[in-house]
Backbone as JSON, one array per atom type, in Angstrom:
{
  "sequence": "MYYKISGNTSSTAQTVVLSSGLGGVNSFWQPQLAMLEKYFRVVVYDQYGTGSSQGDVPPGYRMEDMADELAGLLNSLEINRCHLIGHALGGILGLHLAKRYPALLESLVVINGWTVLDSQTRRCFNVRQNLLLNSGVEAYVQAQPLFLYPADWLSAHADLLQQEQQHQVAHFQGMENLMNRLQALMASDLSDSLSSIITPTLAFSCKDDLLVPWHCSAALAQNLPHGEHVQMTYGGHAMSVTDSKTFNPILEQWLLRFAPQALAANDSQ",
  "N": [[0.92, -1.31, -0.06], [0.11, 2.34, -0.48], [2.26, 4.72, 1.63], [3.01, 7.55, 3.16], [5.65, 9.04, 5.58], [6.1, 11.3, 7.64], [7.59, 14.08, 9.86], [9.18, 13.66, 13.18], [11.48, 11.33, 13.38], [13.09, 10.24, 14.47], [14.69, 7.36, 16.62], [13.75, 6.69, 18.72], [11.26, 7.86, 18.8], [7.6, 8.23, 19.28], [4.9, 6.56, 17.09], [2.39, 7.88, 15.11], [-0.6, 6.79, 13.51], [-2.49, 7.36, 10.63], [-5.69, 7.27, 9.61], [-8.32, 7.49, 7.22], [-11.55, 7.93, 5.82], [-14.19, 6.68, 4.02], [-13.42, 7.44, 1.37], [-10.73, 6.93, 1.63], [-8.36, 8.09, 1.39], [-4.99, 10.12, 2.28], [-4.73, 12.29, 1.8], [-6.35, 13.75, 3.41], [-5.97, 14.15, 5.99], [-4.58, 16.81, 6.16], [-4.81, 19.3, 7.53], [-4.15, 18.21, 10.34], [-1.56, 17.36, 9.84], [0.91, 19.23, 10.6], [0.41, 19.79, 13.26], [1.15, 17.53, 14.36], [3.24, 16.31, 13.67], [5.44, 17.71, 14.87], [5.75, 16.43, 17.38], [5.75, 13.46, 16.87], [6.51, 10.76, 14.84], [4.93, 10.65, 11.95], [2.41, 8.68, 10.33], [1.1, 8.28, 6.89], [-1.47, 7.02, 5.02], [-2.61, 5.15, 1.86], [-5.76, 3.64, 1.73], [-6.23, 0.54, 0.98], [-7.06, -0.69, -2.69], [-7.54, 2.51, -3.16], [-6.75, 5.84, -4.08], [-3.01, 6.31, -4.46], [-2.95, 3.78, -3.68], [-3.2, 1.09, -5.24], [-5.77, -1.33, -6.82], [-8.32, -4.16, -6.9], [-10.77, -3.98, -5.27], [-12.53, -6.98, -3.55], [-16.02, -8.9, -4.16], [-17.45, -9.24, -1.04], [-15.77, -8.41, 0.94], [-14.46, -7.11, 3.89], [-14.6, -5.64, 7.58], [-12.69, -6.28, 8.95], [-10.85, -7.16, 7.25], [-9.47, -5.23, 5.99], [-8.4, -3.96, 7.91], [-6.57, -5.89, 8.55], [-5.16, -5.52, 6.29], [-3.55, -3.33, 7.38], [-2.31, -3.65, 9.29], [-0.56, -5.2, 8.57], [0.92, -3.7, 7.09], [1.8, -1.99, 8.72], [3.63, -4.22, 10.03], [5.51, -4.81, 8.2], [6.6, -1.96, 8.28], [8.19, -2.23, 10.46], [7.05, -1.57, 13.0], [5.69, -1.43, 15.96], [4.09, -0.53, 17.84], [1.65, 1.35, 18.22], [0.14, 5.15, 17.85], [-3.38, 5.25, 16.93], [-5.38, 6.94, 14.77], [-8.18, 7.85, 13.28], [-11.31, 8.61, 10.83], [-14.45, 8.05, 11.06], [-15.03, 5.58, 8.66], [-12.44, 4.41, 8.73], [-11.94, 5.34, 11.52], [-13.68, 2.78, 12.62], [-12.62, 1.06, 11.53], [-9.84, 1.27, 13.2], [-11.57, -0.1, 15.24], [-12.17, -2.63, 14.84], [-9.23, -3.07, 14.56], [-7.9, -3.12, 16.79], [-9.36, -4.74, 18.31], [-8.24, -6.77, 17.1], [-5.74, -7.22, 17.28], [-4.62, -6.23, 19.67], [-2.15, -5.83, 21.08], [-1.02, -3.54, 19.39], [-1.76, -0.91, 19.74], [-1.21, 1.92, 21.26], [-3.0, 4.09, 21.86], [-6.35, 5.22, 20.61], [-8.31, 7.13, 18.39], [-11.28, 7.85, 17.71], [-13.09, 9.33, 15.08], [-16.27, 10.35, 14.45], [-17.56, 8.15, 14.31], [-19.71, 4.42, 15.0], [-20.97, 2.19, 16.59], [-22.6, 0.14, 15.87], [-24.22, 0.56, 12.57], [-26.08, 3.52, 12.44], [-29.83, 4.22, 11.92], [-30.05, 6.8, 10.76], [-27.59, 7.44, 9.25], [-27.62, 5.18, 7.59], [-29.19, 5.75, 5.94], [-28.3, 7.63, 4.47], [-26.53, 6.74, 3.34], [-27.41, 5.1, 1.64], [-28.76, 7.09, -0.24], [-26.44, 7.55, -1.44], [-25.56, 5.26, -2.35], [-27.42, 5.07, -4.65], [-27.41, 7.38, -6.02], [-24.78, 6.92, -7.22], [-24.85, 4.45, -8.53], [-27.17, 4.95, -10.32], [-26.63, 7.54, -11.66], [-24.08, 8.09, -11.93], [-20.41, 8.41, -11.72], [-19.81, 11.61, -11.32], [-21.99, 12.61, -10.39], [-22.39, 11.4, -7.62], [-20.21, 12.54, -6.49], [-20.66, 14.94, -6.44], [-22.01, 15.25, -4.91], [-21.36, 14.72, -2.66], [-20.04, 16.44, -0.84], [-22.28, 17.85, 0.54], [-23.23, 15.93, 2.71], [-21.06, 16.04, 4.16], [-20.15, 18.56, 5.2], [-20.98, 21.51, 6.87], [-23.75, 24.04, 5.93], [-22.63, 26.4, 5.77], [-20.3, 26.94, 5.7], [-19.8, 25.33, 2.98], [-20.9, 27.05, 1.4], [-18.97, 29.09, 1.42], [-16.49, 28.08, 0.17], [-16.76, 27.5, -2.1], [-15.35, 27.68, -4.24], [-12.81, 26.17, -3.77], [-14.04, 23.59, -3.56], [-14.75, 23.12, -6.06], [-13.28, 22.75, -7.69], [-11.85, 20.07, -5.79], [-13.78, 18.43, -6.65], [-13.44, 18.31, -9.28], [-10.75, 16.82, -9.08], [-11.25, 14.99, -7.68], [-13.41, 13.5, -9.48], [-11.49, 12.67, -11.73], [-9.61, 11.06, -9.93], [-11.0, 8.94, -8.98], [-11.89, 6.12, -7.27], [-12.93, 3.89, -8.62], [-16.39, 2.35, -9.52], [-17.19, -0.12, -8.48], [-15.01, -1.01, -6.29], [-15.75, 0.74, -4.5], [-18.18, 0.13, -3.71], [-18.07, -2.11, -2.43], [-16.08, -1.85, -0.4], [-18.1, 0.01, 1.1], [-19.99, -1.39, 1.52], [-19.03, -3.2, 3.4], [-18.39, -1.55, 5.56], [-20.82, -0.86, 5.64], [-21.56, -3.44, 7.03], [-20.58, -3.57, 9.17], [-20.35, -4.32, 12.55], [-19.86, -3.76, 16.06], [-20.98, -4.7, 18.1], [-20.86, -6.61, 20.32], [-18.34, -6.69, 20.31], [-17.64, -5.07, 21.55], [-16.82, -4.68, 24.94], [-14.75, -6.32, 25.16], [-12.35, -4.52, 23.53], [-9.32, -2.98, 24.65], [-8.43, -0.72, 24.36], [-7.45, 2.35, 24.98], [-9.48, 4.76, 24.33], [-10.8, 7.58, 22.27], [-13.67, 8.93, 21.59], [-14.84, 10.7, 19.57], [-17.52, 13.63, 18.73], [-19.65, 15.41, 16.67], [-21.95, 17.94, 16.91], [-23.09, 18.75, 14.76], [-23.27, 16.97, 13.06], [-24.48, 15.45, 10.24], [-24.36, 12.92, 8.63], [-23.61, 10.97, 10.49], [-24.97, 10.75, 13.55], [-24.54, 12.21, 16.63], [-24.53, 11.0, 18.65], [-24.01, 8.48, 18.56], [-21.46, 8.18, 19.05], [-21.33, 9.01, 21.48], [-22.76, 6.66, 22.77], [-20.93, 4.85, 21.74], [-18.4, 5.35, 23.27], [-19.35, 5.04, 25.48], [-19.69, 2.38, 25.91], [-17.54, 0.99, 25.78], [-14.37, -0.11, 27.46], [-12.34, 1.67, 28.27], [-13.15, 4.05, 27.27], [-13.75, 7.04, 26.02], [-15.72, 10.25, 25.54], [-15.7, 13.05, 23.46], [-17.38, 16.33, 22.5], [-17.79, 18.08, 19.53], [-19.74, 21.11, 18.54], [-19.62, 22.35, 16.21], [-18.84, 22.09, 12.33], [-19.49, 19.91, 11.23], [-19.96, 16.55, 9.5], [-16.8, 16.03, 8.63], [-15.39, 17.68, 10.31], [-12.76, 18.09, 11.74], [-11.78, 18.9, 9.4], [-13.65, 21.38, 8.91], [-13.23, 22.91, 11.18], [-10.51, 22.44, 11.88], [-9.19, 24.79, 13.88], [-10.54, 24.13, 16.66], [-10.13, 21.68, 17.17], [-7.65, 20.47, 16.69], [-6.34, 21.14, 19.2], [-7.71, 19.34, 21.11], [-7.29, 17.33, 20.2], [-4.52, 17.26, 20.49], [-4.01, 17.29, 23.18], [-5.38, 14.45, 23.85], [-4.06, 12.85, 22.68], [-0.81, 13.77, 24.07], [-1.64, 13.25, 26.73], [-0.63, 10.23, 26.83], [1.46, 10.33, 25.66], [3.49, 11.57, 26.75], [6.69, 11.58, 26.9], [6.68, 12.2, 24.39], [6.25, 15.45, 24.34], [7.76, 16.22, 26.26], [10.13, 15.9, 24.81], [9.7, 17.65, 22.36], [9.8, 20.25, 23.83], [12.55, 20.32, 24.64], [13.65, 21.23, 22.08]],
  "CA": [[0.08, 0.16, -0.21], [0.87, 3.51, -0.52], [2.5, 5.18, 2.35], [4.35, 8.28, 3.93], [6.65, 8.92, 6.51], [7.16, 12.49, 7.98], [7.76, 14.53, 11.31], [9.77, 12.88, 14.25], [11.91, 10.21, 12.46], [14.11, 9.2, 15.36], [14.37, 6.03, 16.73], [12.55, 6.67, 19.58], [9.61, 8.73, 18.3], [6.07, 7.33, 18.89], [4.04, 6.7, 15.71], [0.78, 8.33, 15.24], [-1.01, 5.98, 11.92], [-3.74, 8.26, 10.31], [-6.89, 6.07, 8.59], [-9.26, 8.2, 6.19], [-12.66, 7.54, 6.14], [-14.87, 5.97, 2.89], [-12.77, 7.99, 0.37], [-9.53, 6.17, 1.76], [-6.35, 8.74, 0.57], [-3.99, 10.72, 2.93], [-4.41, 14.05, 2.09], [-7.93, 14.02, 3.94], [-5.67, 14.85, 7.0], [-3.4, 17.81, 5.85], [-5.01, 20.26, 8.61], [-3.2, 17.79, 11.27], [0.05, 17.1, 9.91], [2.0, 20.16, 11.22], [0.46, 19.78, 15.08], [1.32, 16.22, 14.24], [4.76, 16.19, 12.95], [5.85, 18.44, 16.48], [5.68, 15.35, 18.37], [5.49, 12.25, 16.22], [6.51, 10.02, 13.41], [3.1, 10.86, 11.2], [2.3, 7.92, 8.79], [-0.21, 8.3, 6.49], [-1.33, 6.03, 3.82], [-3.89, 5.33, 0.91], [-6.12, 2.33, 2.3], [-6.23, -0.53, -0.24], [-8.08, 0.03, -3.9], [-8.03, 3.64, -3.56], [-5.45, 6.48, -4.48], [-2.59, 5.59, -5.05], [-3.3, 2.16, -3.39], [-4.06, 0.29, -6.29], [-6.36, -2.77, -6.75], [-9.61, -4.3, -6.83], [-11.14, -4.6, -3.71], [-12.97, -8.23, -3.8], [-16.89, -9.2, -3.1], [-16.9, -10.06, 0.38], [-14.57, -7.75, 1.61], [-14.28, -6.79, 5.5], [-13.52, -4.34, 8.25], [-11.58, -6.65, 9.34], [-9.26, -7.31, 5.93], [-8.92, -3.46, 6.07], [-7.66, -3.83, 9.49], [-5.2, -6.76, 8.37], [-3.79, -4.77, 5.88], [-2.85, -1.87, 8.22], [-1.07, -4.15, 10.54], [0.44, -5.98, 7.81], [1.8, -2.63, 6.32], [2.77, -1.66, 9.98], [4.75, -4.87, 10.46], [6.39, -4.58, 7.5], [7.53, -1.1, 8.51], [8.84, -2.79, 11.99], [6.34, -0.5, 14.06], [5.33, -2.66, 16.76], [3.09, 0.07, 18.32], [1.48, 3.39, 17.41], [-1.41, 5.69, 18.14], [-3.99, 5.75, 15.14], [-6.63, 8.3, 14.67], [-9.18, 7.24, 12.23], [-12.25, 9.26, 10.49], [-15.55, 7.41, 10.1], [-14.4, 4.35, 8.46], [-11.16, 4.42, 9.2], [-11.97, 4.85, 13.02], [-13.86, 1.31, 12.76], [-11.4, 0.19, 11.02], [-9.3, 0.98, 13.9], [-11.76, -0.74, 16.59], [-11.66, -4.13, 14.46], [-7.92, -3.66, 14.52], [-7.92, -2.77, 18.35], [-9.99, -6.35, 18.67], [-7.95, -8.53, 16.69], [-3.97, -7.23, 17.46], [-4.84, -5.1, 20.72], [-0.89, -4.86, 21.31], [-0.35, -2.87, 18.5], [-2.19, -0.07, 19.94], [-1.4, 2.8, 22.57], [-4.51, 4.85, 22.42], [-6.92, 4.95, 19.37], [-9.07, 8.43, 18.36], [-12.36, 7.31, 16.75], [-13.81, 10.04, 14.55], [-17.81, 10.52, 14.17], [-17.9, 6.35, 14.25], [-20.07, 4.13, 15.72], [-20.71, 0.58, 16.92], [-23.67, -1.18, 14.71], [-24.99, 1.15, 11.62], [-27.23, 3.99, 12.64], [-30.51, 4.56, 10.62], [-29.77, 7.88, 9.68], [-26.31, 6.91, 8.44], [-27.73, 3.97, 6.35], [-30.33, 6.4, 5.12], [-27.5, 8.55, 3.55], [-25.4, 5.9, 2.36], [-28.4, 4.23, 0.23], [-28.85, 8.1, -1.13], [-25.14, 7.7, -2.07], [-25.48, 4.4, -3.52], [-28.36, 5.27, -5.49], [-26.69, 8.45, -7.15], [-23.78, 6.21, -7.67], [-25.43, 3.23, -9.53], [-27.99, 5.67, -11.26], [-26.6, 9.01, -11.85], [-22.55, 7.83, -12.3], [-19.56, 8.87, -10.57], [-20.06, 13.35, -11.01], [-23.11, 12.96, -9.64], [-22.06, 11.27, -6.55], [-18.97, 13.52, -5.74], [-20.86, 16.37, -6.67], [-23.29, 15.35, -3.78], [-20.66, 14.27, -1.1], [-19.94, 17.39, 0.49], [-23.29, 17.72, 1.49], [-23.12, 14.89, 4.03], [-19.87, 16.24, 5.21], [-20.03, 19.83, 5.95], [-21.73, 22.41, 7.65], [-23.96, 24.73, 4.87], [-22.39, 27.8, 5.78], [-18.69, 26.1, 5.13], [-19.89, 24.89, 1.55], [-21.01, 28.78, 0.58], [-17.56, 30.08, 1.93], [-15.47, 27.2, -0.05], [-16.98, 27.31, -3.35], [-14.29, 27.17, -5.25], [-12.17, 24.97, -3.36], [-14.91, 22.56, -3.46], [-15.62, 22.59, -7.2], [-11.6, 21.93, -7.36], [-11.66, 19.03, -5.54], [-14.5, 17.64, -7.63], [-12.76, 17.78, -10.41], [-9.91, 16.14, -8.7], [-12.13, 13.39, -7.18], [-13.66, 12.43, -10.47], [-10.28, 12.36, -12.4], [-9.01, 9.8, -9.72], [-12.23, 7.93, -8.43], [-11.32, 4.84, -6.8], [-13.4, 2.89, -9.33], [-17.5, 1.91, -8.41], [-16.21, -1.91, -7.62], [-14.07, -0.94, -5.13], [-16.19, 1.75, -3.48], [-19.77, -0.29, -3.43], [-17.64, -3.1, -1.88], [-15.87, -1.22, 0.74], [-19.3, 0.46, 1.45], [-20.72, -2.73, 2.36], [-18.32, -3.72, 4.52], [-18.75, -0.75, 6.44], [-22.47, -1.04, 6.33], [-22.1, -4.52, 7.65], [-19.67, -3.83, 10.48], [-21.39, -4.44, 14.13], [-19.34, -4.19, 16.82], [-22.11, -4.82, 19.51], [-20.44, -7.68, 21.09], [-16.76, -7.04, 20.86], [-16.45, -3.39, 22.77], [-16.19, -5.13, 25.64], [-12.93, -6.56, 24.83], [-11.2, -3.83, 23.57], [-8.57, -2.27, 25.75], [-7.06, 0.2, 24.06], [-7.98, 3.72, 25.6], [-10.32, 5.25, 22.74], [-11.69, 8.75, 22.59], [-14.56, 8.93, 20.6], [-15.47, 12.22, 18.67], [-18.39, 13.24, 17.58], [-20.04, 16.56, 15.9], [-23.03, 18.18, 17.24], [-24.38, 19.06, 13.38], [-22.86, 15.89, 11.69], [-25.78, 14.98, 9.16], [-23.85, 11.6, 8.22], [-23.26, 10.68, 11.76], [-25.36, 11.37, 14.9], [-23.46, 12.4, 17.47], [-25.12, 9.54, 19.9], [-23.5, 7.09, 17.47], [-20.3, 8.6, 19.58], [-21.32, 8.22, 22.87], [-23.26, 5.2, 23.08], [-19.37, 3.71, 21.73], [-17.71, 5.68, 24.44], [-20.09, 4.27, 26.84], [-19.64, 0.86, 26.27], [-15.88, 0.56, 25.83], [-13.64, -0.3, 28.75], [-11.56, 2.71, 28.45], [-13.59, 5.12, 25.92], [-14.25, 8.73, 26.67], [-16.25, 11.32, 24.64], [-16.16, 14.52, 23.15], [-18.18, 16.6, 21.29], [-17.59, 19.46, 18.82], [-20.83, 21.81, 18.36], [-19.55, 23.12, 14.05], [-18.06, 21.46, 11.65], [-20.12, 18.31, 10.38], [-19.42, 15.26, 9.69], [-15.67, 16.26, 8.39], [-15.27, 18.57, 11.19], [-11.21, 18.11, 11.17], [-11.11, 20.14, 8.41], [-14.1, 22.49, 9.03], [-13.26, 23.68, 12.12], [-9.07, 21.85, 12.53], [-8.78, 25.02, 15.34], [-10.89, 23.67, 17.87], [-10.54, 20.08, 16.51], [-6.84, 19.89, 16.89], [-5.76, 20.97, 20.57], [-8.34, 18.58, 21.52], [-6.45, 16.17, 19.71], [-3.25, 16.98, 20.53], [-3.74, 17.01, 24.5], [-5.48, 13.5, 24.0], [-2.29, 12.18, 22.76], [0.48, 13.6, 25.09], [-1.48, 11.99, 27.72], [-0.51, 8.36, 26.38], [2.89, 10.35, 25.09], [4.43, 12.88, 27.64], [7.72, 11.68, 26.45], [6.94, 13.43, 23.23], [6.01, 16.78, 25.07], [9.19, 17.13, 27.17], [10.93, 15.87, 23.63], [9.68, 18.78, 22.28], [10.45, 21.33, 24.8], [14.02, 20.63, 25.05], [14.28, 21.35, 20.98]],
  "C": [[0.78, 1.13, -0.3], [1.09, 3.9, 1.04], [3.68, 6.27, 2.47], [4.37, 8.39, 5.2], [7.32, 10.53, 6.96], [6.99, 12.7, 9.41], [8.7, 13.88, 11.96], [10.36, 11.7, 13.64], [12.82, 8.86, 13.06], [13.77, 7.38, 15.55], [13.39, 5.44, 17.84], [11.24, 7.28, 19.8], [8.54, 7.5, 18.27], [5.56, 8.04, 17.67], [2.65, 6.99, 15.88], [0.5, 7.76, 13.23], [-2.6, 7.02, 12.23], [-4.51, 7.5, 9.01], [-8.09, 7.26, 8.33], [-10.7, 7.16, 6.3], [-12.75, 6.77, 4.51], [-14.13, 6.27, 1.34], [-10.76, 7.52, 0.34], [-7.74, 6.82, 1.46], [-6.4, 9.45, 1.92], [-4.25, 11.37, 2.96], [-5.86, 14.59, 2.95], [-6.86, 14.87, 5.21], [-4.26, 15.91, 7.04], [-3.71, 18.69, 6.83], [-4.62, 19.8, 10.0], [-2.3, 17.4, 11.55], [0.82, 17.69, 10.6], [1.74, 20.06, 12.52], [1.19, 18.47, 15.4], [2.9, 15.76, 14.7], [5.84, 17.12, 13.79], [7.1, 17.49, 16.79], [6.22, 14.1, 17.93], [5.99, 11.87, 15.3], [4.92, 9.58, 13.11], [3.44, 9.53, 10.3], [0.61, 7.99, 8.15], [-0.34, 7.18, 5.54], [-2.6, 6.02, 3.01], [-4.58, 4.14, 1.18], [-6.49, 1.54, 0.76], [-7.49, -0.63, -1.48], [-8.83, 1.55, -3.81], [-6.83, 4.34, -3.74], [-4.66, 6.23, -5.2], [-1.97, 3.86, -4.49], [-3.69, 1.29, -4.55], [-4.48, -1.29, -5.9], [-7.5, -3.11, -6.94], [-10.06, -5.1, -5.62], [-12.67, -5.72, -4.14], [-14.84, -8.2, -3.22], [-16.81, -9.48, -2.31], [-16.32, -9.53, 1.78], [-15.1, -7.29, 3.12], [-14.21, -6.04, 6.02], [-12.67, -5.06, 8.64], [-10.12, -7.0, 8.51], [-8.65, -6.27, 5.83], [-7.84, -3.73, 7.56], [-6.38, -4.85, 9.45], [-4.42, -6.46, 7.62], [-3.15, -3.5, 6.38], [-1.89, -2.26, 8.91], [-0.44, -5.09, 9.55], [1.59, -4.67, 7.21], [2.47, -2.03, 7.44], [3.61, -2.33, 10.36], [5.84, -4.43, 9.54], [7.61, -2.88, 7.5], [8.09, -0.58, 10.19], [8.19, -1.56, 12.8], [5.05, -1.27, 14.71], [3.89, -2.27, 17.71], [2.84, 1.52, 17.58], [-0.18, 4.23, 18.11], [-1.88, 5.32, 16.68], [-5.55, 6.43, 15.82], [-7.22, 7.77, 13.33], [-10.85, 8.33, 12.29], [-13.09, 8.2, 10.43], [-14.78, 5.85, 10.09], [-13.27, 4.07, 8.81], [-10.82, 4.33, 10.56], [-12.21, 3.39, 13.56], [-13.01, 0.92, 12.65], [-9.93, 0.24, 12.2], [-9.94, 0.57, 15.37], [-11.37, -2.4, 16.34], [-9.79, -3.81, 14.63], [-7.49, -3.79, 16.48], [-8.25, -4.05, 18.99], [-8.66, -7.34, 18.07], [-6.22, -8.15, 16.5], [-3.92, -5.97, 18.69], [-3.51, -5.02, 21.48], [-0.24, -4.03, 20.51], [-0.7, -1.54, 18.91], [-2.18, 0.82, 21.27], [-2.48, 3.37, 22.79], [-5.35, 4.77, 20.4], [-7.88, 6.33, 19.59], [-10.4, 7.44, 17.38], [-13.33, 8.8, 16.1], [-15.08, 9.98, 13.92], [-17.92, 8.63, 13.61], [-19.07, 5.99, 14.99], [-19.88, 2.75, 15.54], [-21.45, -0.4, 15.78], [-23.96, 0.62, 13.87], [-26.18, 2.36, 12.24], [-28.58, 4.31, 11.42], [-30.63, 5.89, 9.72], [-28.16, 7.71, 8.8], [-26.64, 5.95, 7.16], [-28.32, 4.63, 5.35], [-29.46, 7.22, 3.91], [-26.86, 7.82, 2.86], [-26.69, 5.42, 1.24], [-28.52, 5.73, -0.66], [-27.4, 7.97, -1.92], [-24.83, 6.92, -3.27], [-26.23, 4.55, -4.96], [-28.06, 6.37, -6.25], [-25.63, 7.87, -7.83], [-24.22, 5.29, -8.81], [-26.34, 4.07, -10.37], [-27.4, 6.44, -12.0], [-24.63, 8.82, -12.12], [-21.76, 8.84, -11.22], [-19.42, 10.51, -10.42], [-20.53, 13.45, -10.31], [-23.5, 12.45, -8.11], [-20.8, 11.92, -5.88], [-19.78, 14.59, -5.52], [-21.66, 16.69, -5.37], [-22.69, 15.29, -2.66], [-20.41, 15.55, -0.21], [-20.85, 17.88, 1.12], [-23.7, 17.02, 2.65], [-22.1, 15.18, 4.56], [-19.49, 17.54, 5.58], [-20.84, 20.76, 6.03], [-22.11, 23.52, 6.3], [-23.34, 25.98, 4.5], [-20.51, 27.62, 5.32], [-18.91, 25.7, 3.52], [-20.34, 26.17, 0.65], [-19.2, 28.9, 0.33], [-16.49, 28.71, 0.74], [-15.74, 26.71, -1.25], [-16.1, 26.87, -4.44], [-13.54, 26.54, -5.02], [-13.37, 23.59, -3.6], [-15.16, 22.42, -5.23], [-13.55, 22.36, -7.91], [-11.14, 20.64, -7.42], [-12.83, 18.18, -6.06], [-14.15, 16.91, -8.16], [-11.75, 16.83, -9.89], [-10.65, 14.53, -8.59], [-12.64, 12.36, -8.53], [-12.61, 11.73, -10.91], [-9.76, 11.24, -11.45], [-9.6, 9.19, -8.79], [-11.77, 6.27, -8.23], [-11.98, 3.57, -7.84], [-15.12, 2.4, -8.57], [-17.36, 0.44, -7.46], [-15.74, -1.7, -6.05], [-14.84, -0.07, -4.11], [-17.13, 1.3, -2.7], [-18.82, -1.37, -2.25], [-17.16, -2.82, -0.13], [-16.94, -0.27, 1.44], [-20.11, -0.31, 2.44], [-19.93, -3.46, 2.93], [-18.32, -3.08, 5.79], [-20.13, -0.77, 7.13], [-22.6, -2.25, 7.15], [-21.38, -4.67, 9.12], [-20.85, -4.04, 11.96], [-20.19, -5.11, 14.86], [-19.52, -4.58, 18.29], [-21.52, -5.96, 20.55], [-19.37, -7.75, 21.18], [-16.59, -6.08, 21.56], [-15.94, -3.76, 24.16], [-14.57, -5.84, 25.69], [-11.93, -5.95, 24.24], [-10.38, -2.66, 24.53], [-8.11, -1.39, 25.98], [-7.9, 1.77, 24.75], [-8.59, 4.26, 24.04], [-11.02, 6.55, 23.27], [-12.3, 8.93, 20.89], [-14.99, 10.66, 20.04], [-16.56, 12.26, 18.13], [-18.98, 15.32, 17.28], [-21.74, 16.87, 16.05], [-24.02, 18.24, 15.29], [-23.83, 18.22, 12.14], [-24.24, 15.25, 11.03], [-25.84, 13.77, 8.85], [-24.06, 10.77, 9.2], [-23.86, 10.82, 12.98], [-24.38, 11.46, 16.22], [-23.55, 10.98, 18.73], [-24.43, 8.97, 19.83], [-22.13, 7.08, 18.57], [-20.23, 8.33, 21.24], [-21.47, 7.21, 23.55], [-21.65, 4.27, 22.56], [-18.87, 4.41, 22.74], [-18.23, 5.07, 25.64], [-19.79, 2.87, 27.0], [-18.16, 0.29, 25.68], [-15.0, 0.9, 27.13], [-12.91, 0.99, 29.13], [-12.0, 3.61, 27.56], [-14.15, 6.73, 26.48], [-14.88, 9.26, 25.08], [-16.25, 12.64, 24.64], [-16.71, 15.04, 22.06], [-17.97, 17.81, 20.76], [-19.16, 19.92, 18.63], [-20.94, 22.23, 16.98], [-18.59, 22.21, 13.66], [-18.65, 20.38, 10.59], [-19.4, 17.34, 10.65], [-17.46, 15.29, 9.28], [-15.03, 17.77, 9.22], [-13.89, 18.89, 11.61], [-10.79, 18.8, 10.39], [-11.7, 21.52, 8.71], [-13.62, 23.52, 9.56], [-11.76, 23.07, 12.66], [-8.8, 22.81, 14.4], [-9.44, 25.15, 16.17], [-10.2, 22.0, 18.04], [-9.06, 19.49, 17.26], [-5.98, 19.98, 18.01], [-6.28, 19.97, 20.95], [-7.46, 17.37, 21.3], [-4.92, 15.82, 20.53], [-3.29, 16.99, 22.2], [-4.24, 15.57, 24.74], [-4.2, 13.01, 23.94], [-1.04, 12.18, 23.44], [-0.06, 13.24, 26.27], [-1.03, 10.75, 27.64], [1.02, 8.55, 25.82], [3.74, 11.57, 25.74], [5.51, 13.01, 27.4], [7.86, 12.63, 25.31], [6.91, 14.64, 23.5], [7.17, 16.69, 25.28], [10.52, 16.76, 26.08], [11.3, 17.54, 23.09], [9.88, 19.62, 22.33], [11.89, 21.58, 24.46], [14.36, 21.1, 23.46], [14.52, 22.82, 20.94]]
}
């Protein structure tokens, strides 16, 4: 799989891995990189079948397969312990990783995730599937920001969104890949597994998220042995992009709780 490593590359630096949502590509995390690179070795990657990680995602693909792929990548990089930050699909991938490879994770951040698919999220996914299957890639990509961003942010960033739309159409992961990845996400059900996930986990939610209701994150955190929930009031499903000024300090504070030596090392520079 395609990956990039940046930040503190010393042998003693702790590692943060960033796992994107359904789009699967590493560029989603641009607003967080500068902050994270001060303290950590940062690994971003394109999930299999997306971006520069070319491949055909097979029918019957599962979230467990995505977790195994990431574990394989980290093993190849000789990373035995890391912090994982995942957005939506990436966060649920992280929960499956914590279940299957508990020794691998120092901490986990799940941004706008869930235990089992909520009816509102299912409704949104069904609309997006119908757009893709019946109207094509351009219609799917054109509608995508409506599920990710608040209305005022959409209005203020019309030119940027137009550029992103053109790029996403040109680099679309492919209909079959997207559908098989989406089916894997929708089928994920961790209801009977949360009690076995011992990784300290922060579940982020956003009050105005159209795609994933905030109570999904609250319930997720409540049912994890070491879960915590924090809610932002503005930013939509992609609030790490739309309101990174609020998001980043919360994320930084969480990570440094589990990596105090990273703060000390940064202060000494």
